Every structure is written in C-alpha cells, then in structure tokens.
Amino acid sequence: MPSPSLLAGRAAAAASGVSGRLLFALPPGVLRRIAGTPPPPAEELDPEAWLLAKLSRRGPELTRDEIPVPEQRRRLELTARPMGLRAPLPLRTEDVAIPGAAGSIPGRLYVPASAAAVDGPGPGPLLVYFHGGGWVQGSIASHDRSCRLLAHLAGVRVLSVDYRLAPEHRFPAAADDALTAYRWAVAEADRLGADPQRIAVGGDSAGGNLAAVTAIAVRDARRAGDPLPPVAFQLLLYPVCDISQKSASVRRFADGFYLTERNMDWFSDQYVPDRAQRSDPRVSPLLAPDLSGLPPAHVTTCATDPLRDEGEAYARRLREAGVAVAVQRHGQLHGFFNTTVIRSSRERFGQIAGALRQGLAAPASPPEPAVQS
C-alpha cells in the first residue's frame, strides 16, 4: 500500500494534467490574455506555450531525489495522459514482444487506416519510435496518444518500443535495445506489414538520442559487411545529442521552461554515471567523428529548450557530412509531442507528421518507355 505522501503526490500529478487539459480548452483569445506577452528570453514562444511554461514553474518537478524512480514514472504518466489528444482515431494496435539480449522488449504497433490511402494496400513504411523521458522515465503508455496521432496524421505504421530504463539498466542498455528493435522490425517486416527498405527511426528527447544512435549503428554495421537494410529516415524531436558538455541554451533556459538543467543533470547521472563514458558517440552522437552516409533527417527543436543548441548543432554536422536534413525550431516547450490538447502543439505536430510522411514516401516510379511505332 503506497504511503499517504506518495498517494498525495500521485493525486497532485493527476490534477496537474487534468487542470491543464481543462485550461487549454478555453478559446485562444482568452488563453492569450491569461498568458500575457512572453518576455525575453521567451519571446519566440507561442502564447499557449508561454502559459504552459508559467504553469510548469508551479507544477511538480520531473525529478526529485526523495521520490523513488518507479513513483516518478507513475506520476509522469498521470500528468502526461490528460494532455494528449484522446479523440478516437481510425487505427488498430497490436502489442508485440521483441526478443532482446536481456529478455523480451515490449512494443506496440499502430496501423492507421490512412496507411492504405497513402501507400496502397501493400507493405508500407514503418517508424520505429523511442519515447522520451531522460532514459529513466516514459513508456509506451505515456506516449500512446501521441503515437496514435502521429501514425494517423502521417499515414505511417509506428512501432513504439519500451526499451530498458536507467538506473536499473544503465548505458548501453537502452542503445542496445534500440538497435535490437530496429533489427527485429526488419526481420519481421512481413508480419508488421512493412517495407524493409522504408523503415525509419525516430523519437523525442532521450528517444531522439536513441534514434540518432541507432542510425549510426546501422550504418556502421553495414560498412562492416552486415546485410541489414539502411535506415530510411530519421525523425529527431528535440534530441539529446551531447551530455559531455553544456551548450549555451542549457545555461540560458536552465529553469522555468519545463525541462531544467537540474533535470538533465539528474537524468544523465542515472543513465551514464561514469562521466568518462559521456563522450562515447553512443551517448553523445554529436561527438561521432563521421556522420557521412546517414539517412535523411528531420530535426525539430524548441525555442526555449535547454537541448535546443545541441540539436541544431547535430543538424549542422549532418548537413556538413552531406546528409539531407531539415531543421524546424518551434515556439514550443520541450515535451510538446505529448501536449497535443494544446492547439499550437497540434499545429506543430501536424508539420512533424507531414515531414515523416514525406520522408518515407514511396519512390516515384520510372516513366514508362515510349512505344516505338
């Protein structure tokens, strides 16, 4: 039986999500008046995002040393679920078990009805998705509503992966599970209804980190002679790219914009307590010596995110290495993938879904040869 203090904490987390949902149902004009004008350094934020930032300063912290990690995970789900759009969507889901080195890795496949309309009745593209949460929190459940919406809007199958979490499973457990999930998706492409040549990787925050790391690992395996098909596309949403050092945005947006510098320090300590390992490209892909030969990427960053600068630096390095990359900085907070009850978040979400759909579009058929008379 949880203690009264833990029960009170859960109640506060649930109330925070529900009250946020009710607040953001108000008309946009009312929300703008409540939010006020974002001051520097928040002037790039959408008004609704600025209001959410103000609320986050009074809400429960993402991490607190005195709260057991399992309880933190539970509270994140209680907060996040009400903030996700819960409209019924035309898709089916299937829970799957991915064989891993340390046991079964849970996954959930989302197959939208729109997939056939976008890509025809045959095998279609698939996104292997890794949730955010600092390698410590997050789950299939916390990202369920967002993965449903992404699959529906993009017309793309999505496989959400519940990789192992720290501190129970430290680096490289999550990175290993991510690569295992990609290999399994390729091997089981027929079962998943997927085209093995059009399997992408993606994720938000720590999940974006795992997606980038997986793309590099697949490229390296192929260079070593592995017949594994290449990753077709990378969808990197405000990814963690370098925990070996702190960029200017970490200092500039250290507090007051949902994800804080203190949060990131704590997450890094749980996942990679050995600081010497933090320069490993499997932790900090920005430090990979060679980024050539990687798949096209769409990189999303957020205006006031501590991770903003490293995500944009990674996009620059990809471009310098000859990789096709698009970068979008949104006037949103870190974590907006999971706040789709907010209108401005949904608008940005739609742009992300469009980028995924375009990135995995079937190659154009060559023209029919002219008939010679």
PDB file of N, CA and C in Angstrom, residues 9 90 110 124 137 142 247 294 318:
ATOM      1  N   GLY A   9       1.095  12.724  -3.767  1.00  0.00           N
ATOM      2  CA  GLY A   9       1.880  13.124  -4.923  1.00  0.00           C
ATOM      3  C   GLY A   9       1.251  12.678  -6.221  1.00  0.00           C
ATOM      4  N   PRO A  90      -9.049   6.270 -36.450  1.00  0.00           N
ATOM      5  CA  PRO A  90      -9.218   5.020 -37.198  1.00  0.00           C
ATOM      6  C   PRO A  90      -7.887   4.280 -37.371  1.00  0.00           C
ATOM      7  N   TYR A 110       1.154   0.468 -34.215  1.00  0.00           N
ATOM      8  CA  TYR A 110      -0.011   1.261 -34.593  1.00  0.00           C
ATOM      9  C   TYR A 110      -0.135   1.209 -36.112  1.00  0.00           C
ATOM     10  N   GLY A 124       3.985  -1.054 -46.399  1.00  0.00           N
ATOM     11  CA  GLY A 124       4.203   0.388 -46.348  1.00  0.00           C
ATOM     12  C   GLY A 124       5.330   0.754 -45.412  1.00  0.00           C
ATOM     13  N   GLN A 137      12.456   7.745 -17.418  1.00  0.00           N
ATOM     14  CA  GLN A 137      11.002   7.783 -17.372  1.00  0.00           C
ATOM     15  C   GLN A 137      10.440   7.531 -18.768  1.00  0.00           C
ATOM     16  N   SER A 142       2.876   6.303 -21.688  1.00  0.00           N
ATOM     17  CA  SER A 142       2.979   7.762 -21.605  1.00  0.00           C
ATOM     18  C   SER A 142       2.919   8.414 -22.982  1.00  0.00           C
ATOM     19  N   SER A 247      25.759  23.225 -23.613  1.00  0.00           N
ATOM     20  CA  SER A 247      25.684  24.282 -24.614  1.00  0.00           C
ATOM     21  C   SER A 247      25.139  25.561 -23.987  1.00  0.00           C
ATOM     22  N   LEU A 294      24.635   8.728 -43.455  1.00  0.00           N
ATOM     23  CA  LEU A 294      23.450   8.529 -42.621  1.00  0.00           C
ATOM     24  C   LEU A 294      22.185   8.881 -43.409  1.00  0.00           C
ATOM     25  N   LEU A 318      25.288  17.051 -39.580  1.00  0.00           N
ATOM     26  CA  LEU A 318      24.736  16.155 -40.594  1.00  0.00           C
ATOM     27  C   LEU A 318      24.823  16.778 -41.978  1.00  0.00           C
TER      28      LEU A 318
END
